[in-house]
CSV table of C-alpha atoms in Angstrom, one decimal:
chain,number,residue,atom,x,y,z
A,1,MET,CA,320.5,4.5,-44.3
A,2,SER,CA,321.4,5.6,-47.6
A,3,VAL,CA,320.6,2.1,-48.9
A,4,LYS,CA,317.1,2.4,-47.6
A,5,VAL,CA,316.6,5.8,-49.1
A,6,VAL,CA,317.8,4.5,-52.5
A,7,THR,CA,315.5,1.5,-52.2
A,8,VAL,CA,312.6,3.6,-51.2
A,9,ALA,CA,313.3,6.0,-54.1
A,10,ARG,CA,313.6,3.0,-56.4
A,11,VAL,CA,310.3,1.6,-55.1
A,12,VAL,CA,308.7,5.0,-55.6
A,13,GLU,CA,310.2,5.2,-59.1
A,14,LEU,CA,309.0,1.7,-59.9
A,15,SER,CA,305.6,2.5,-58.5
A,16,ALA,CA,305.4,5.6,-60.7
A,17,ASN,CA,306.5,3.5,-63.7
A,18,ALA,CA,304.0,0.8,-62.8
A,19,LEU,CA,301.3,3.4,-62.4
A,20,GLU,CA,302.1,4.9,-65.8
A,21,ALA,CA,302.1,1.5,-67.4
A,22,PHE,CA,298.8,0.7,-65.7
A,23,GLU,CA,297.3,3.9,-66.9
A,24,ALA,CA,298.7,3.3,-70.4
A,25,LEU,CA,297.2,-0.2,-70.2
A,26,GLU,CA,293.8,1.2,-69.2
A,27,VAL,CA,293.9,3.7,-72.0
A,28,LYS,CA,294.8,1.0,-74.5
A,29,GLN,CA,292.0,-1.3,-73.1
A,30,SER,CA,289.6,1.6,-73.3
A,31,GLU,CA,290.5,2.3,-76.9
A,32,GLU,CA,290.3,-1.5,-77.8
A,33,LYS,CA,286.9,-1.6,-76.1
A,34,GLU,CA,285.7,1.4,-78.1
A,35,GLU,CA,287.0,-0.2,-81.3
A,36,LEU,CA,285.3,-3.5,-80.5
A,37,ASN,CA,282.0,-1.7,-79.7
A,38,THR,CA,282.3,0.2,-82.9
A,39,CYS,CA,283.0,-3.0,-84.8
A,40,LEU,CA,280.1,-4.8,-83.1
A,41,GLU,CA,277.7,-1.9,-83.9
A,42,LYS,CA,278.9,-2.0,-87.5
A,43,GLU,CA,278.4,-5.8,-87.8
A,44,LYS,CA,275.0,-5.5,-86.1
A,45,GLU,CA,273.9,-2.9,-88.6
A,46,GLU,CA,275.2,-5.0,-91.5
A,47,PHE,CA,273.4,-8.1,-90.1
A,48,GLU,CA,270.1,-6.1,-89.7
A,49,LYS,CA,270.4,-4.8,-93.2
A,50,LYS,CA,271.1,-8.3,-94.5
A,51,GLN,CA,268.0,-9.6,-92.6
A,52,ILE,CA,265.8,-6.9,-94.0
A,53,GLN,CA,267.1,-7.6,-97.5
A,54,GLU,CA,266.6,-11.3,-97.1
A,55,LYS,CA,263.0,-10.7,-95.8
A,56,GLU,CA,262.2,-8.4,-98.7
A,57,ASP,CA,263.6,-11.0,-101.2
A,58,PHE,CA,261.6,-13.7,-99.6
A,59,GLU,CA,258.4,-11.7,-99.6
A,60,LYS,CA,259.0,-10.7,-103.2
A,61,SER,CA,259.6,-14.4,-104.2
A,62,GLN,CA,256.4,-15.4,-102.3
A,63,SER,CA,254.4,-12.7,-104.0
A,64,GLN,CA,255.7,-13.8,-107.4
A,65,GLU,CA,254.9,-17.5,-106.6
A,66,LYS,CA,251.4,-16.5,-105.4
A,67,ASN,CA,250.8,-14.5,-108.5
A,68,GLU,CA,251.9,-17.4,-110.7
A,69,LEU,CA,249.7,-19.8,-108.8
A,70,GLU,CA,246.7,-17.5,-109.1
A,71,GLU,CA,247.4,-17.1,-112.8
A,72,LYS,CA,247.5,-20.9,-113.2
A,73,GLN,CA,244.3,-21.3,-111.2
A,74,ASN,CA,242.6,-18.7,-113.3
A,75,ASN,CA,243.8,-20.3,-116.5
A,76,ALA,CA,242.6,-23.7,-115.3
A,77,GLN,CA,239.2,-22.3,-114.3
A,78,SER,CA,238.9,-20.6,-117.7
A,79,GLN,CA,239.8,-23.8,-119.5
A,80,ILE,CA,237.3,-25.8,-117.5
A,81,HIS,CA,234.6,-23.2,-118.1
A,82,GLN,CA,235.3,-23.2,-121.8
A,83,GLU,CA,235.2,-27.1,-121.9
A,84,PHE,CA,231.9,-27.0,-119.9
A,85,ASN,CA,230.4,-24.5,-122.4
A,86,MET,CA,231.5,-26.5,-125.4
A,87,LYS,CA,230.0,-29.7,-123.9
A,88,MET,CA,226.8,-27.9,-123.0
A,89,SER,CA,226.6,-26.5,-126.6
A,90,GLU,CA,227.2,-30.0,-128.0
A,91,LEU,CA,224.5,-31.5,-125.7
A,92,GLU,CA,222.1,-28.7,-126.6
A,93,MET,CA,222.7,-29.3,-130.3
A,94,LYS,CA,222.2,-33.1,-129.8
A,95,LEU,CA,219.0,-32.5,-127.8
A,96,GLU,CA,217.7,-30.0,-130.4
A,97,ALA,CA,218.4,-32.6,-133.1
A,98,LEU,CA,216.6,-35.3,-131.2
A,99,VAL,CA,213.6,-33.0,-130.5
A,100,THR,CA,213.3,-31.8,-134.1
A,101,SER,CA,213.9,-35.1,-135.9
A,102,PRO,CA,211.0,-37.4,-136.6
A,103,ALA,CA,210.5,-40.4,-134.3
A,104,SER,CA,211.1,-42.8,-137.3
A,105,ASP,CA,214.7,-41.7,-137.6
A,106,HIS,CA,215.4,-42.9,-134.1
A,107,PRO,CA,213.9,-46.3,-133.6
A,108,THR,CA,213.8,-47.6,-130.0
A,109,ASP,CA,214.3,-51.1,-128.8
A,110,HIS,CA,210.9,-51.0,-127.1
A,111,PRO,CA,207.9,-52.5,-128.6
A,112,THR,CA,205.1,-50.1,-129.4
A,113,ASP,CA,203.2,-50.7,-126.2
A,114,HIS,CA,203.8,-47.1,-125.1
A,115,PRO,CA,201.3,-44.7,-126.6
A,116,PRO,CA,202.7,-41.5,-128.0
A,117,ALA,CA,203.3,-38.8,-125.4
A,118,ASP,CA,200.5,-36.3,-125.9
A,119,HIS,CA,200.9,-32.7,-125.2
A,120,PRO,CA,199.2,-32.0,-121.9
A,121,THR,CA,195.6,-30.7,-122.2
A,122,ALA,CA,192.7,-30.6,-119.8
A,123,ASP,CA,191.5,-33.9,-121.3
A,124,HIS,CA,194.9,-35.5,-121.4
A,125,PRO,CA,197.3,-34.4,-118.7
A,126,THR,CA,201.0,-35.3,-118.8
A,127,ALA,CA,201.7,-38.8,-117.8
A,128,PRO,CA,204.8,-39.6,-115.8
A,129,GLU,CA,207.9,-40.6,-117.7
A,130,CYS,CA,209.9,-43.7,-117.2
A,131,PRO,CA,213.3,-42.6,-115.8
A,132,VAL,CA,215.0,-45.3,-117.8
A,133,CYS,CA,213.6,-44.9,-121.3
A,134,MET,CA,212.1,-41.4,-120.8
A,135,GLU,CA,208.9,-42.6,-122.5
A,136,SER,CA,205.5,-41.5,-121.3
A,137,MET,CA,203.7,-44.1,-119.1
A,138,ALA,CA,200.3,-43.1,-120.3
A,139,PRO,CA,197.6,-45.8,-120.3
A,140,PRO,CA,197.5,-48.7,-121.1
A,141,SER,CA,201.2,-49.0,-120.0
A,142,GLN,CA,202.0,-51.2,-117.0
A,143,ILE,CA,203.7,-49.2,-114.3
A,144,PHE,CA,205.9,-50.8,-111.6
A,145,HIS,CA,207.5,-49.2,-108.5
A,146,CYS,CA,210.3,-49.8,-105.9
A,147,PRO,CA,209.7,-49.7,-102.1
A,148,ASN,CA,210.6,-46.0,-102.2
A,149,GLY,CA,207.8,-45.3,-104.8
A,150,HIS,CA,210.0,-44.6,-107.8
A,151,LEU,CA,208.2,-45.6,-111.0
A,152,SER,CA,209.4,-47.7,-114.0
A,153,CYS,CA,207.6,-48.9,-117.1
A,154,GLY,CA,206.9,-52.6,-117.7
A,155,VAL,CA,209.4,-52.8,-120.6
A,156,CYS,CA,212.3,-51.4,-118.5
A,157,LYS,CA,211.4,-53.5,-115.5
A,158,GLU,CA,212.0,-56.6,-117.6
A,159,LYS,CA,215.5,-55.3,-118.5
A,160,LEU,CA,216.5,-53.7,-115.1
A,161,PRO,CA,215.1,-55.5,-112.1
A,162,ASN,CA,216.4,-52.7,-109.7
A,163,CYS,CA,215.3,-49.1,-109.5
A,164,THR,CA,217.7,-46.8,-111.4
A,165,ILE,CA,217.2,-44.0,-108.8
A,166,CYS,CA,217.7,-45.8,-105.4
A,167,ASN,CA,218.9,-49.3,-106.6
A,168,GLN,CA,216.2,-51.1,-104.6
A,169,ALA,CA,214.5,-54.1,-106.2
A,170,ILE,CA,211.3,-53.2,-108.2
A,171,LYS,CA,208.7,-55.1,-106.1
A,172,GLY,CA,205.3,-54.6,-107.6
A,173,ARG,CA,202.9,-52.8,-109.9
A,174,ALA,CA,201.7,-49.3,-109.2
A,175,THR,CA,198.1,-50.2,-109.8
A,176,ASP,CA,196.8,-47.1,-108.1
A,177,MET,CA,198.9,-44.9,-110.5
A,178,GLU,CA,197.7,-47.0,-113.5
A,179,GLN,CA,194.0,-46.6,-112.4
A,180,MET,CA,194.5,-42.8,-111.8
A,181,LEU,CA,196.0,-42.3,-115.2
A,182,THR,CA,193.3,-44.5,-116.8
A,183,THR,CA,190.7,-42.3,-115.1
A,184,LEU,CA,192.4,-39.1,-116.2
A,185,TYR,CA,192.7,-40.3,-119.8
A,186,ASN,CA,189.0,-41.3,-119.8
A,187,MET,CA,189.9,-44.8,-120.9
A,188,GLU,CA,187.7,-46.9,-118.6
């Protein structure tokens, strides 16, 4: 019996040692778990800070790029506007020079079958202008038209067989227009 008592005492002693070891293991695992949780929280915070910083950096670079593009666009618009104004000024000066210079300084390649364009009055209203040569089509000019009714003078019809507005073939004379202008100019 003494062997059994010793064995039971030994088992109890081993069980107490195992229990202490198990409790120590649980404490150690609990401490490691706490340490891991603390480490994960710290990494999570660092990751979130890094994400926030990267987002701020990205937004800042996007804002800078947007500002640069807007500035380029404004500069391009300004340059186009300046070029447009310069061209308009040049054209206005050319037009003014053409309007103020005598007709003999600018000979045309048209024969003198167009009468001078009179200023409109009650006796002589403004005659339509040929869209090609911009000359008045006052009587006794021959006037031609395309199927869409666009007019052209006889001199320009010889040079350009198609309408300069709609590109249709100039088909015939606008005798009604010629007669109306002849009546208005009292040239019957």
